Each structure stands twice: as structure tokens, then as C-alpha cells.
Short mmCIF file of C-alpha atoms in Angstrom, two decimals:
data_model
loop_
_atom_site.label_atom_id
_atom_site.label_comp_id
_atom_site.label_asym_id
_atom_site.label_seq_id
_atom_site.Cartn_x
_atom_site.Cartn_y
_atom_site.Cartn_z
CA MET A 1 -26.75 -3.35 -14.23
CA TRP A 2 -25.72 -6.96 -14.23
CA SER A 3 -25.59 -7.29 -17.97
CA LEU A 4 -22.76 -4.89 -18.11
CA TYR A 5 -20.35 -7.01 -16.04
CA THR A 6 -18.01 -9.63 -17.69
CA TYR A 7 -16.01 -12.64 -16.67
CA HIS A 8 -13.21 -10.13 -15.84
CA HIS A 9 -15.39 -8.43 -13.28
CA LEU A 10 -16.10 -11.67 -11.61
CA LEU A 11 -12.47 -12.54 -11.62
CA ALA A 12 -11.59 -9.22 -10.16
CA PHE A 13 -14.05 -9.72 -7.33
CA LEU A 14 -13.09 -13.33 -6.63
CA LEU A 15 -9.27 -12.62 -6.49
CA THR A 16 -9.63 -9.48 -4.37
CA PHE A 17 -12.06 -11.42 -2.06
CA LEU A 18 -9.71 -14.23 -1.74
CA SER A 19 -6.88 -11.81 -0.99
CA TYR A 20 -8.51 -10.62 2.19
CA VAL A 21 -9.91 -13.83 3.25
CA LEU A 22 -6.41 -15.31 3.32
CA LEU A 23 -5.31 -12.28 5.30
CA HIS A 24 -7.96 -12.40 8.00
CA ALA A 25 -7.49 -16.18 8.06
CA SER A 26 -4.04 -15.72 9.22
CA ARG A 27 -4.87 -12.88 11.80
CA LYS A 28 -7.78 -15.18 13.06
CA THR A 29 -5.22 -17.92 13.57
CA PHE A 30 -3.15 -15.71 16.44
CA SER A 31 -6.51 -15.02 18.08
CA ASN A 32 -7.74 -18.58 18.18
CA VAL A 33 -4.38 -20.04 19.65
CA LYS A 34 -3.93 -17.38 22.31
CA VAL A 35 -5.00 -19.69 25.12
CA SER A 36 -2.22 -22.30 23.89
CA ILE A 37 0.26 -19.59 23.64
CA SER A 38 -0.68 -18.27 26.89
CA ALA A 39 -0.19 -21.88 28.40
CA GLN A 40 3.13 -22.16 26.80
CA TRP A 41 4.59 -18.97 28.07
CA THR A 42 3.40 -19.63 31.72
CA PRO A 43 4.40 -22.16 34.39
CA SER A 44 1.36 -24.20 33.85
CA ALA A 45 2.89 -25.32 30.55
CA LEU A 46 6.03 -26.32 32.41
CA GLN A 47 4.14 -28.48 34.97
CA GLN A 48 2.01 -30.15 32.37
CA ASN A 49 4.57 -30.98 29.74
CA GLY A 50 8.22 -30.36 31.04
CA SER A 51 8.16 -32.74 33.99
CA ASN A 52 10.13 -35.31 32.03
CA SER A 53 12.51 -33.02 30.60
CA SER A 54 16.12 -33.37 31.18
CA LEU A 55 16.71 -29.62 31.41
CA SER A 56 16.91 -28.05 35.06
CA PRO A 57 14.37 -25.82 36.01
CA GLY A 58 16.52 -22.64 35.42
CA GLU A 59 17.40 -23.75 32.08
CA THR A 60 13.69 -24.52 30.99
CA TRP A 61 12.72 -21.25 32.38
CA GLU A 62 15.20 -19.42 30.15
CA GLU A 63 14.17 -21.29 27.09
CA ASN A 64 10.50 -20.67 26.98
CA GLN A 65 9.37 -19.38 30.13
CA LEU A 66 8.63 -15.87 29.38
CA PHE A 67 5.91 -14.64 32.03
CA ALA A 68 5.12 -15.49 35.72
CA ASP A 69 1.44 -16.12 35.24
CA VAL A 70 -1.35 -16.16 32.90
CA GLU A 71 -2.33 -12.63 33.64
CA GLU A 72 1.12 -11.26 32.54
CA ALA A 73 0.87 -13.41 29.42
CA THR A 74 -2.53 -12.14 28.75
CA LEU A 75 -1.32 -8.51 28.90
CA PHE A 76 1.45 -9.04 26.59
CA LEU A 77 -0.84 -10.78 24.26
CA GLY A 78 -3.07 -7.51 24.25
CA ALA A 79 0.04 -5.44 23.81
CA LEU A 80 0.89 -7.62 20.71
CA ASP A 81 -2.56 -6.72 19.26
CA SER A 82 -2.03 -3.19 19.96
CA ILE A 83 1.60 -3.15 18.47
CA PHE A 84 0.13 -5.09 15.40
CA LEU A 85 -2.65 -2.42 14.85
CA PHE A 86 -0.55 0.69 15.61
CA SER A 87 2.10 -0.48 12.89
CA TYR A 88 -1.15 -1.34 10.61
CA ALA A 89 -2.66 1.85 11.07
CA VAL A 90 0.62 3.74 10.31
CA GLY A 91 1.04 1.59 7.40
CA LEU A 92 -2.23 2.29 5.95
CA TYR A 93 -1.61 5.89 5.63
CA ILE A 94 1.43 5.04 3.57
CA SER A 95 0.10 2.21 1.62
CA GLY A 96 -2.73 4.00 0.41
CA VAL A 97 -0.57 6.68 -1.22
CA ILE A 98 1.96 3.99 -2.55
CA GLY A 99 -1.18 2.25 -3.86
CA ASP A 100 -2.54 5.24 -6.12
CA ARG A 101 1.11 5.80 -7.54
CA PHE A 102 2.47 2.17 -8.18
CA ASN A 103 0.98 -0.89 -9.79
CA LEU A 104 -1.77 -2.22 -7.30
CA ARG A 105 -1.10 -5.86 -8.32
CA TYR A 106 2.75 -5.63 -7.29
CA VAL A 107 1.86 -3.96 -4.03
CA LEU A 108 -0.95 -6.31 -3.24
CA SER A 109 1.30 -9.42 -3.84
CA PHE A 110 4.14 -8.17 -2.17
CA GLY A 111 2.17 -7.50 1.07
CA LEU A 112 0.49 -10.87 0.96
CA CYS A 113 3.70 -12.91 0.52
CA GLY A 114 5.66 -10.83 2.91
CA SER A 115 3.01 -11.15 5.58
CA ALA A 116 2.81 -14.99 5.13
CA VAL A 117 6.77 -15.05 5.55
CA THR A 118 6.60 -13.02 8.74
CA GLU A 119 3.90 -15.22 10.12
CA PHE A 120 5.82 -18.37 9.38
CA VAL A 121 8.79 -17.02 11.38
CA PHE A 122 6.62 -16.06 14.27
CA GLY A 123 4.66 -19.25 14.75
CA THR A 124 6.68 -21.89 13.22
CA LEU A 125 10.34 -20.99 12.70
CA THR A 126 10.57 -20.04 16.26
CA GLU A 127 9.19 -22.94 17.57
CA TRP A 128 11.30 -25.33 15.38
CA LEU A 129 14.49 -23.58 16.62
CA HIS A 130 12.94 -23.23 20.43
CA PHE A 131 13.67 -19.54 20.10
CA TYR A 132 11.43 -17.43 22.45
CA ASN A 133 12.04 -13.71 23.07
CA VAL A 134 9.37 -11.05 23.56
CA TYR A 135 11.23 -8.40 21.86
CA PHE A 136 11.57 -10.54 18.72
CA TYR A 137 8.05 -11.15 18.67
CA CYS A 138 7.28 -7.49 19.00
CA ILE A 139 9.79 -6.52 15.95
CA LEU A 140 7.94 -9.39 13.98
CA TRP A 141 4.44 -8.05 14.46
CA VAL A 142 5.62 -4.60 13.62
CA ILE A 143 6.81 -5.92 10.27
CA ASN A 144 3.52 -7.90 9.73
CA GLY A 145 1.25 -4.79 10.53
CA LEU A 146 3.23 -2.88 7.72
CA LEU A 147 3.08 -5.60 5.24
CA GLN A 148 -0.56 -6.47 5.91
CA SER A 149 -1.53 -2.66 5.64
CA THR A 150 -0.76 -2.73 1.69
CA VAL A 151 -3.71 -5.23 1.21
CA TRP A 152 -7.10 -3.32 2.01
CA PRO A 153 -6.29 -0.04 0.24
CA CYS A 154 -5.38 -2.06 -2.98
CA VAL A 155 -8.23 -4.29 -2.94
CA VAL A 156 -10.74 -1.48 -2.52
CA ALA A 157 -9.24 0.51 -5.13
CA ILE A 158 -9.11 -2.42 -7.61
CA MET A 159 -12.95 -3.01 -6.68
CA GLY A 160 -13.67 0.74 -7.27
CA ASN A 161 -11.93 0.51 -10.63
CA TRP A 162 -14.34 -2.51 -11.79
CA PHE A 163 -17.44 -1.65 -9.84
CA GLY A 164 -18.95 1.96 -9.96
CA LYS A 165 -21.74 3.60 -8.02
CA SER A 166 -24.80 1.77 -9.42
CA GLY A 167 -25.42 -0.98 -6.85
CA ARG A 168 -22.17 -0.28 -5.08
CA GLY A 169 -23.96 -0.71 -1.36
CA PHE A 170 -24.85 -4.09 -2.42
CA ILE A 171 -21.99 -5.26 -4.22
CA PHE A 172 -19.34 -3.79 -1.76
CA GLY A 173 -21.40 -5.25 1.11
CA LEU A 174 -21.28 -8.65 -0.34
CA TRP A 175 -17.80 -8.39 -1.14
CA SER A 176 -16.81 -6.88 2.32
CA ALA A 177 -17.71 -10.32 3.80
CA CYS A 178 -14.25 -11.17 2.64
CA ALA A 179 -12.92 -10.36 6.21
CA SER A 180 -15.84 -12.49 7.86
CA VAL A 181 -15.22 -15.39 5.42
CA GLY A 182 -11.55 -15.09 6.61
CA ASN A 183 -12.44 -15.18 10.17
CA ILE A 184 -14.51 -18.31 9.57
CA LEU A 185 -11.70 -19.84 7.51
CA GLY A 186 -9.11 -19.19 10.13
CA ALA A 187 -11.41 -20.58 12.74
CA PHE A 188 -12.10 -23.51 11.05
CA LEU A 189 -8.42 -24.21 10.24
CA ALA A 190 -7.15 -23.38 13.79
CA SER A 191 -9.86 -25.51 15.49
CA SER A 192 -8.83 -28.41 13.20
CA VAL A 193 -5.24 -28.01 13.76
CA LEU A 194 -5.77 -27.71 17.59
CA LYS A 195 -7.80 -30.94 17.65
CA TYR A 196 -5.24 -32.84 16.04
CA GLY A 197 -2.71 -31.37 18.34
CA TYR A 198 -4.77 -32.23 21.19
CA GLU A 199 -5.21 -35.84 19.87
CA ARG A 200 -1.55 -36.11 19.44
CA LEU A 201 -0.93 -34.76 23.06
CA CYS A 202 -3.65 -36.97 24.61
CA GLY A 203 -2.17 -40.22 22.77
CA LYS A 204 1.15 -39.30 24.75
CA GLU A 205 3.04 -38.97 21.19
CA GLU A 206 6.11 -36.72 21.26
CA GLY A 207 4.90 -33.00 21.39
CA SER A 208 4.10 -30.07 23.31
CA VAL A 209 1.68 -27.24 23.48
CA GLY A 210 4.23 -25.50 21.13
CA LEU A 211 3.18 -27.98 18.35
CA LEU A 212 -0.26 -26.50 18.31
CA ARG A 213 0.95 -23.17 17.47
CA LEU A 214 3.56 -24.43 14.97
CA TYR A 215 0.82 -26.50 13.04
CA ALA A 216 -1.60 -23.40 12.98
CA PHE A 217 0.87 -20.93 11.73
CA LEU A 218 2.32 -23.23 9.31
CA VAL A 219 -1.09 -24.02 7.47
CA THR A 220 -2.15 -20.54 7.37
CA SER A 221 1.07 -19.10 6.24
CA VAL A 222 1.51 -21.57 3.42
CA VAL A 223 -1.97 -20.92 2.02
CA GLN A 224 -1.64 -17.08 2.24
CA PHE A 225 1.74 -17.17 0.36
CA ALA A 226 0.11 -19.37 -2.29
CA GLY A 227 -2.71 -16.87 -2.52
CA GLY A 228 -0.25 -14.08 -2.94
CA VAL A 229 1.22 -15.74 -6.09
CA VAL A 230 -1.96 -16.51 -7.55
CA VAL A 231 -2.90 -12.85 -7.30
CA PHE A 232 0.39 -11.64 -8.90
CA PHE A 233 -0.18 -13.93 -11.90
CA GLY A 234 -3.97 -13.65 -12.29
CA LEU A 235 -5.46 -10.27 -11.14
CA LEU A 236 -6.18 -7.34 -13.42
CA THR A 237 -6.30 -4.06 -11.58
CA SER A 238 -8.75 -2.12 -13.96
CA PRO A 239 -10.68 -2.62 -17.37
CA LYS A 240 -8.10 -0.66 -19.10
CA GLU A 241 -5.47 -3.19 -18.87
CA ILE A 242 -7.42 -5.35 -21.27
CA GLY A 243 -8.73 -2.46 -23.29
CA LEU A 244 -12.20 -2.51 -21.91
CA ARG A 245 -14.15 0.71 -21.43
CA ASP A 246 -15.67 1.58 -18.01
CA TYR A 247 -19.03 0.22 -18.01
CA SER A 248 -19.74 0.70 -14.42
CA GLU A 249 -22.34 3.52 -14.83
CA THR A 250 -25.21 3.98 -17.18
CA GLY A 251 -27.83 6.52 -17.61
CA LEU A 252 -25.48 9.59 -17.18
CA ARG A 253 -26.65 13.10 -16.86
CA SER A 254 -25.29 16.52 -16.04
CA VAL A 255 -25.52 17.56 -12.39
CA THR A 256 -25.20 21.30 -10.82
CA ARG A 257 -22.52 21.45 -8.38
CA ASP A 258 -23.31 23.04 -4.82
CA SER A 259 -21.32 26.43 -4.30
CA ASP A 260 -20.49 25.29 -0.76
CA SER A 261 -18.48 22.42 -1.70
CA GLN A 262 -20.72 20.00 0.59
CA HIS A 263 -21.17 17.41 -2.20
CA PRO A 264 -23.08 14.39 -1.24
CA LEU A 265 -21.13 11.27 -1.52
CA MET A 266 -23.62 9.13 -3.45
CA ASN A 267 -24.17 11.59 -6.34
CA ASP A 268 -24.20 11.76 -10.23
CA ASP A 269 -20.95 13.52 -10.36
CA GLU A 270 -19.14 10.13 -10.35
CA ASP A 271 -21.22 9.27 -13.20
CA ALA A 272 -19.79 12.13 -15.23
CA LEU A 273 -16.40 11.35 -14.12
CA CYS A 274 -16.71 7.70 -15.25
CA ASP A 275 -18.18 8.81 -18.59
CA GLU A 276 -15.28 11.48 -19.05
CA TYR A 277 -12.93 8.87 -18.10
CA SER A 278 -14.48 6.27 -20.67
CA ILE A 279 -14.28 8.69 -23.44
CA GLN A 280 -10.88 9.84 -22.73
CA GLN A 281 -9.21 6.33 -22.84
CA ARG A 282 -9.51 6.30 -26.64
CA ASP A 283 -7.01 9.23 -26.44
CA GLU A 284 -5.01 8.21 -23.54
CA GLU A 285 -1.85 8.39 -25.67
CA LEU A 286 -2.45 12.17 -26.18
CA GLU A 287 -3.33 13.20 -22.91
CA PRO A 288 -1.75 12.73 -19.64
CA GLN A 289 -3.11 10.38 -16.87
CA PRO A 290 -4.89 12.00 -13.94
CA LYS A 291 -2.59 12.81 -11.04
CA ALA A 292 -2.87 11.17 -7.81
CA ILE A 293 -4.52 13.24 -5.05
CA GLY A 294 -2.18 14.41 -2.16
CA PHE A 295 -2.54 12.91 1.24
CA LEU A 296 -3.95 16.26 2.99
CA GLN A 297 -6.08 17.13 0.12
CA ALA A 298 -7.74 13.41 0.71
CA PHE A 299 -8.05 13.92 4.31
CA CYS A 300 -10.03 17.05 3.82
CA LEU A 301 -12.64 15.66 1.34
CA PRO A 302 -16.19 15.96 2.65
CA GLY A 303 -17.38 13.06 5.01
CA VAL A 304 -13.65 11.59 5.24
CA ILE A 305 -13.15 12.96 8.58
CA PRO A 306 -16.49 12.01 10.33
CA TYR A 307 -16.50 8.56 8.79
CA SER A 308 -12.73 8.06 9.90
CA LEU A 309 -13.54 8.83 13.58
CA ALA A 310 -16.81 6.90 13.66
CA TYR A 311 -14.73 3.87 12.13
CA ALA A 312 -12.06 4.22 14.86
CA CYS A 313 -14.69 3.62 17.42
CA LEU A 314 -16.59 1.08 15.73
CA LYS A 315 -13.44 -0.89 14.68
CA LEU A 316 -12.21 -1.11 18.08
CA VAL A 317 -15.37 -2.92 18.99
CA ASN A 318 -15.38 -5.08 16.00
CA TYR A 319 -11.75 -6.05 16.37
CA SER A 320 -12.09 -6.62 20.00
CA PHE A 321 -14.58 -9.35 19.15
CA PHE A 322 -12.20 -10.46 16.50
CA PHE A 323 -9.07 -10.52 18.97
CA TRP A 324 -10.70 -11.40 22.19
CA LEU A 325 -14.08 -13.65 21.59
CA PRO A 326 -12.37 -17.13 21.75
CA PHE A 327 -10.40 -16.22 24.80
CA TYR A 328 -13.52 -14.72 26.35
CA LEU A 329 -15.61 -17.88 25.55
CA CYS A 330 -12.97 -20.00 27.33
CA ASN A 331 -12.24 -18.07 30.31
CA ASN A 332 -15.71 -16.95 30.81
CA PHE A 333 -17.78 -20.07 30.50
CA GLY A 334 -14.95 -22.62 30.79
CA TRP A 335 -15.52 -24.07 27.25
CA LYS A 336 -13.04 -25.85 25.41
CA GLU A 337 -10.69 -23.99 22.88
CA VAL A 338 -11.81 -25.90 20.00
CA GLN A 339 -15.73 -25.19 21.05
CA ALA A 340 -14.75 -21.30 21.37
CA ASP A 341 -13.12 -21.20 18.17
CA ARG A 342 -16.31 -22.63 16.25
CA LEU A 343 -18.73 -20.85 18.31
CA SER A 344 -17.05 -17.36 17.44
CA VAL A 345 -17.71 -17.75 13.73
CA TRP A 346 -21.44 -16.79 14.41
CA TYR A 347 -20.24 -13.45 15.05
CA ASP A 348 -18.89 -13.35 11.55
CA VAL A 349 -21.88 -14.87 10.08
CA GLY A 350 -23.99 -12.16 11.32
CA GLY A 351 -21.43 -9.59 9.91
CA ILE A 352 -21.70 -11.22 6.43
CA VAL A 353 -25.48 -11.01 6.39
CA GLY A 354 -25.40 -7.40 8.05
CA GLY A 355 -23.16 -5.98 5.46
CA THR A 356 -24.92 -7.37 2.45
CA VAL A 357 -28.61 -6.38 3.75
CA GLN A 358 -27.57 -2.97 5.09
CA GLY A 359 -25.61 -2.21 1.75
CA LEU A 360 -28.80 -3.27 -0.27
CA ILE A 361 -30.90 -0.91 1.93
CA SER A 362 -28.38 1.79 1.74
CA ASP A 363 -28.62 1.36 -2.36
CA VAL A 364 -32.27 1.72 -2.27
CA LEU A 365 -32.34 4.57 0.10
CA GLY A 366 -29.54 6.25 -1.71
CA LYS A 367 -28.14 7.07 1.57
CA ARG A 368 -25.66 5.28 3.88
CA ALA A 369 -25.71 7.16 7.30
CA PRO A 370 -29.34 6.53 8.48
CA VAL A 371 -28.84 2.78 7.76
CA LEU A 372 -25.53 2.83 9.98
CA ALA A 373 -27.21 5.01 12.73
CA ILE A 374 -30.17 2.76 13.10
CA SER A 375 -27.94 -0.48 13.10
CA LEU A 376 -25.38 0.85 15.58
CA LEU A 377 -28.27 2.17 18.06
CA LEU A 378 -29.69 -1.19 18.08
CA ALA A 379 -26.17 -2.57 18.57
CA MET A 380 -25.76 -0.95 21.79
CA GLY A 381 -28.91 -3.02 23.05
CA ALA A 382 -27.41 -6.20 21.64
CA LEU A 383 -24.27 -5.76 23.56
CA VAL A 384 -26.18 -5.28 26.85
CA GLY A 385 -27.88 -8.59 25.85
CA TYR A 386 -24.60 -10.35 24.89
CA SER A 387 -22.95 -9.25 28.28
CA HIS A 388 -25.66 -11.07 30.16
CA SER A 389 -25.52 -14.35 27.91
CA PRO A 390 -26.28 -17.65 29.85
CA ASN A 391 -23.78 -20.61 29.82
CA ASN A 392 -25.74 -22.03 26.82
CA GLN A 393 -23.86 -22.39 23.48
CA LEU A 394 -27.21 -22.18 21.41
CA VAL A 395 -28.31 -18.96 23.00
CA ASN A 396 -24.74 -17.49 23.01
CA GLY A 397 -24.61 -18.24 19.31
CA ALA A 398 -27.89 -16.50 18.58
CA LEU A 399 -26.84 -13.54 20.41
CA LEU A 400 -23.43 -13.62 18.62
CA ALA A 401 -24.92 -13.56 15.28
CA THR A 402 -27.40 -10.59 16.11
CA THR A 403 -24.23 -8.74 17.48
CA GLY A 404 -22.32 -9.47 14.62
CA PHE A 405 -25.18 -8.25 12.23
CA LEU A 406 -25.49 -4.89 13.98
CA ILE A 407 -21.68 -4.36 14.66
CA GLY A 408 -20.02 -6.16 11.74
CA GLY A 409 -22.38 -4.88 8.95
CA PRO A 410 -21.80 -1.20 9.69
CA SER A 411 -18.13 -1.96 10.13
CA ASN A 412 -18.02 -3.87 6.54
CA ILE A 413 -19.96 -0.89 5.00
CA ILE A 414 -17.78 2.18 6.02
CA SER A 415 -14.53 0.15 5.42
CA SER A 416 -15.71 -0.83 1.66
CA ALA A 417 -18.78 0.85 0.16
CA ILE A 418 -18.41 4.24 1.87
CA SER A 419 -14.77 4.50 1.50
CA ALA A 420 -15.47 3.85 -2.29
CA ASP A 421 -18.01 6.64 -2.20
CA LEU A 422 -15.59 8.99 -0.52
CA GLY A 423 -12.81 7.96 -2.95
CA ARG A 424 -14.91 8.76 -6.08
CA GLN A 425 -16.91 11.55 -5.08
CA GLY A 426 -17.57 14.93 -7.06
CA ALA A 427 -15.24 17.07 -4.88
CA LEU A 428 -12.63 15.17 -6.64
CA GLN A 429 -13.05 16.79 -10.02
CA ASN A 430 -10.75 15.08 -12.51
CA SER A 431 -8.65 13.15 -10.23
CA GLN A 432 -9.57 9.42 -10.37
CA GLN A 433 -6.24 8.36 -8.26
CA ALA A 434 -7.74 8.53 -4.88
CA LEU A 435 -9.30 5.29 -3.98
CA ALA A 436 -6.40 3.77 -2.17
CA THR A 437 -5.30 7.07 -0.61
CA VAL A 438 -9.07 7.75 0.94
CA THR A 439 -9.28 4.04 1.83
CA GLY A 440 -6.09 4.05 3.71
CA ILE A 441 -7.04 7.24 5.73
CA VAL A 442 -10.37 5.64 6.88
CA ASP A 443 -9.03 2.15 7.77
CA GLY A 444 -5.85 3.71 9.21
CA THR A 445 -7.84 5.92 11.56
CA GLY A 446 -9.97 2.89 12.31
CA SER A 447 -6.97 0.92 13.09
CA ILE A 448 -5.48 3.40 15.53
CA GLY A 449 -8.58 3.33 17.47
CA ALA A 450 -8.66 -0.37 17.39
CA ALA A 451 -5.12 -0.60 18.33
CA GLY A 452 -5.42 1.42 21.69
CA GLY A 453 -8.60 -0.48 22.41
CA GLN A 454 -6.98 -3.94 22.56
CA TYR A 455 -4.52 -3.14 25.05
CA LEU A 456 -7.39 -1.40 27.16
CA VAL A 457 -9.52 -4.60 26.69
CA SER A 458 -6.77 -6.75 28.38
CA LEU A 459 -6.12 -3.96 31.17
CA ILE A 460 -9.92 -3.37 31.84
CA GLU A 461 -10.48 -7.15 32.05
CA SER A 462 -7.67 -7.99 34.35
CA LYS A 463 -8.56 -5.00 36.84
CA LEU A 464 -12.39 -4.65 36.42
CA GLY A 465 -13.68 -7.82 34.71
CA TRP A 466 -15.53 -8.56 31.39
CA MET A 467 -18.87 -6.83 32.29
CA CYS A 468 -16.81 -3.43 32.44
CA VAL A 469 -15.33 -4.38 29.13
CA PHE A 470 -18.87 -4.60 27.61
CA TYR A 471 -19.80 -1.26 29.05
CA PHE A 472 -16.61 -0.01 27.25
CA PHE A 473 -17.89 -1.41 23.94
CA ILE A 474 -21.20 0.12 24.50
CA ILE A 475 -19.79 3.68 24.84
CA MET A 476 -17.48 3.16 21.87
CA THR A 477 -20.39 2.26 19.68
CA GLY A 478 -22.26 5.30 20.81
CA CYS A 479 -19.49 7.52 19.94
CA SER A 480 -19.57 6.25 16.44
CA VAL A 481 -23.06 7.47 16.25
CA LEU A 482 -22.14 10.97 17.51
CA PHE A 483 -19.44 11.46 14.82
CA ILE A 484 -21.76 10.84 11.92
CA ILE A 485 -24.65 13.02 13.36
CA PRO A 486 -23.84 15.98 10.73
CA LEU A 487 -23.79 13.52 7.92
CA LEU A 488 -26.82 11.89 9.32
CA TYR A 489 -28.66 15.19 9.66
CA ARG A 490 -27.69 16.31 5.92
CA GLU A 491 -28.95 12.88 4.53
CA ILE A 492 -32.17 12.71 6.53
CA CYS A 493 -32.91 16.48 5.21
CA SER A 494 -32.05 15.32 1.53
CA LEU A 495 -34.38 12.37 2.00
CA CYS A 496 -37.28 14.76 3.34
CA ARG A 497 -36.63 17.31 0.42
CA ASP A 498 -36.80 14.29 -2.13
CA SER A 499 -39.90 12.93 -0.45
CA GLN A 500 -41.76 16.52 -0.45
CA ALA A 501 -40.51 16.97 -4.42
CA ARG A 502 -42.23 13.66 -5.13
CA THR A 503 -45.34 14.70 -3.46
CA HIS A 504 -45.59 17.79 -5.32
CA GLN A 505 -45.12 16.05 -8.63
CA LEU A 506 -48.18 13.65 -7.73
#
């Protein structure tokens, strides 16, 4: 398998990986500076940093005092997360369709660069101009969600073009670590910037809490914009752009289709499709290109709805850790913001290992659902354990890594390998243009669940406390398992039949 890959495969892997790393690094910046933003928008910031200002109290209030207390600021930050994710979810449904109809490289570069500009305006330009307005922040975050939604369907579609079914669980499991690596990079950049900003403030140099936000968003937005430029000039979206055949599959053989159209997601129909596509490349000038699949047709493909609903519940939990973990560590344990940012990366480390290991296991089994179900059932126990974590950073980090392995791993598999399985299954027949559309549907549905969850997290925390938030996570994780039970049943039955067939052969 590995001998079939070329330098161009490696380049496609690295550039798509880099694209989502930079995107998630910018998202992580926002979650990591929530404490600073909350302090700036509430009276505490005025008491600490505004005592020497020449402005009157009323003028200072009008300039940057947005909320009466930290609780109101926290609810607004949760609302911003929900606004972003709702717009992101809507954008995913649209971006997937666009990605299957236009050049993936153009769409991807536009999303990266446009999002970078929006984040620069949100976190840096508004601070330079001393312009603070909740409605403006909401509008910017809607735009940011729509722009960022173009990235994931495009990178999954490009990876699907370069890498086929063979070893997809391992390759995509490893590649899907891009989100977690981005979180780690974002946490490192934000903690470094925060440390630099705090040193300036402690040294009584000219500055304010707003400088922390300014520096953090400035660094990540500039790096992300540069990444978008690199992708525009260096990324190839498919092997045919340089005249390569599709070497993603070997050992092709014919298969018989089931009459009930319940095709397994990991089957040899895709091999036949890839083989047919490779042969037809020689005659591409004589034959029309495959048409892009329709949105409703993609939505009704076998497995798309169950996995989309399961991902909605799972992404709610995964993104709640992403958006709220540093904030929780600061408020629940009283740790410094820099310490909380760096400790939170252990959740992402667990997700990286989990996605790779579980992807490899699913390749060996030839089935995805049993691996996901076992991991998610164990994750419910891990959530109970983490909710009772002591005030000890070493123990907390170990529990975080375990929870990330069991939650982040399945999340990575569904959003990457399973989305690619769904977008290249035998039910598509001769259509190859479905990867971005199916990926947009799965991730878009997941983002709708995550969007509603972020405001619920802030609401539950403010009314009932963090323990009830973890109970909410446990319920959502259980719902993820329930939605894939039909697929789990079919795949277990298939494994049993295969095992019996091998026994009879012996």
C-alpha cells in the first residue's frame, strides 16, 4: 500500500493538515482568552486598569463596559459560540455543495484568508480603534462561521481524492489529528501571548487587559492568512491535475450488489469505482465528467443520517471541552489562565492518539461502528471520573488525556474516515462528486448540535453548576451510541457471518 504513494500524496496530506491546524488554532485562541475578554467587558477590568484614566465613569462605561458582571459576560460568550457554530453549520451544508462544483483549492484558500481577516477585525482592529459593540461582534462571528465552514468539506474531499479505501481508517485517523494539533498550537500561542501581556502589565508598562486579546488574535490571524496563501499556490486537489492515475486501490475484484440497497460503507464497490475512474481518465476528453450528487440524494445515502445525528451529540461534547475547558479550569480550580491553557492540551493529545489507534483497529476489523460504540461507552465512565477530578494538575491531565482518547478519537473518525466512507460508498454508482457534500452534511449536522450545546453549557453552569454540565455530557454521549445502534447491529452481524464462513473453510 505505502509504495503506491508519491511525493504529491505527502504534499496533499501536509497542506490539508496545515489548513485545518491553522483554522483550529484561531478558534482555540478565542476560547483561551475568554477569561481576559470577560474581565475587560465587566467592571472588574475598570477597577483594575481604569483608575488612572482621565475619562469619567460614564464615558468609560460607554467605551468598553458591555456587561454588569462576569455572569452576563459568560452568557454572552456562550451565545457567541452558539452564533458561530450555527452559522458554521448552515455554511457547511452550502459549502459542501459548492466544493463539489467548484475548484476545491480556490474555495479552501478563500475560506482561510477570509476567516483570518474577520478574526483580525474582531480581536485586533476593534481594540486598536477602541470600538466595542455586542452587535458588531455577533455579525463578525456569523461571517467567520460561514467562512470557516468552507474548509473542512474541502480538505476531506481533497484527501478522499488522493487516498482511497485501503488503510483509510489509519490514514484519516492520523490526519484528523489536525484539529487537535491546531488546538495545541492555539493554546501554546495564546498562553505565550498571555504570558507576555501579563509581564507587561506587571511591569507597569502602558497597556491593558485588551492588549492580551489584541496580541493573541493578531498572531493567529496573520499566520492563518499566510497559510491560506501557501495553500492557494501549492495544493493539488487530485492526482489527475498532474496526470497521475488513481493508485488508491489495488486488488480490484467484482462484487454483487444487495437488492435492498443497504450497502456496507466499507466495501469493494469503491474499488470498482476507482478502477473505472482510473481507466476512464485516458478518455476524459471524449466522455463527460461525473455529475455532482444532489443535496437530498446525498442526505438519503445509507448511513448518512444515523452518523450525522450521532455526530451532533458527540460534537456537542467535544466542542464543549474545546470552548470551555480553560474557562472551567480557571473558575473551578482557581488556576492561572496560562496554566489552564497549557493543561487543556492533554485533552487534544488524547484525541490524537485515540483517532489514530481507533482508526487502525477499524481498518483491521473492516468495521467502524463497533469500535466507536465501545469507545463511547467507556467515555461515559471517563466523564464521571473527570467530573470528580481533584485539585491536582497531574491527575487532571491524566484524566483529560483519557477522556480525549475516548471522546476525541470517535469524533475524529466520524468527521474524517467515516465521512469519506459515506462519500465513496457503492450506492453512489458512477458519481464521484459527493465527498464534499456528504462531509458538509455530517459536519453541518454535528455543528448544529454543538451550537445549541454551547449556550446550554453556559446556562446550565450559571444555574446549576459544573457537575450538572458533566451529567449533560454523559447523556449526550449515550445518545451518540443510540443513534448508531442500527449500524452497529448490521456490522456485528456481518462480523459474525464472516467468522462463521472462515470457520467452515477451516
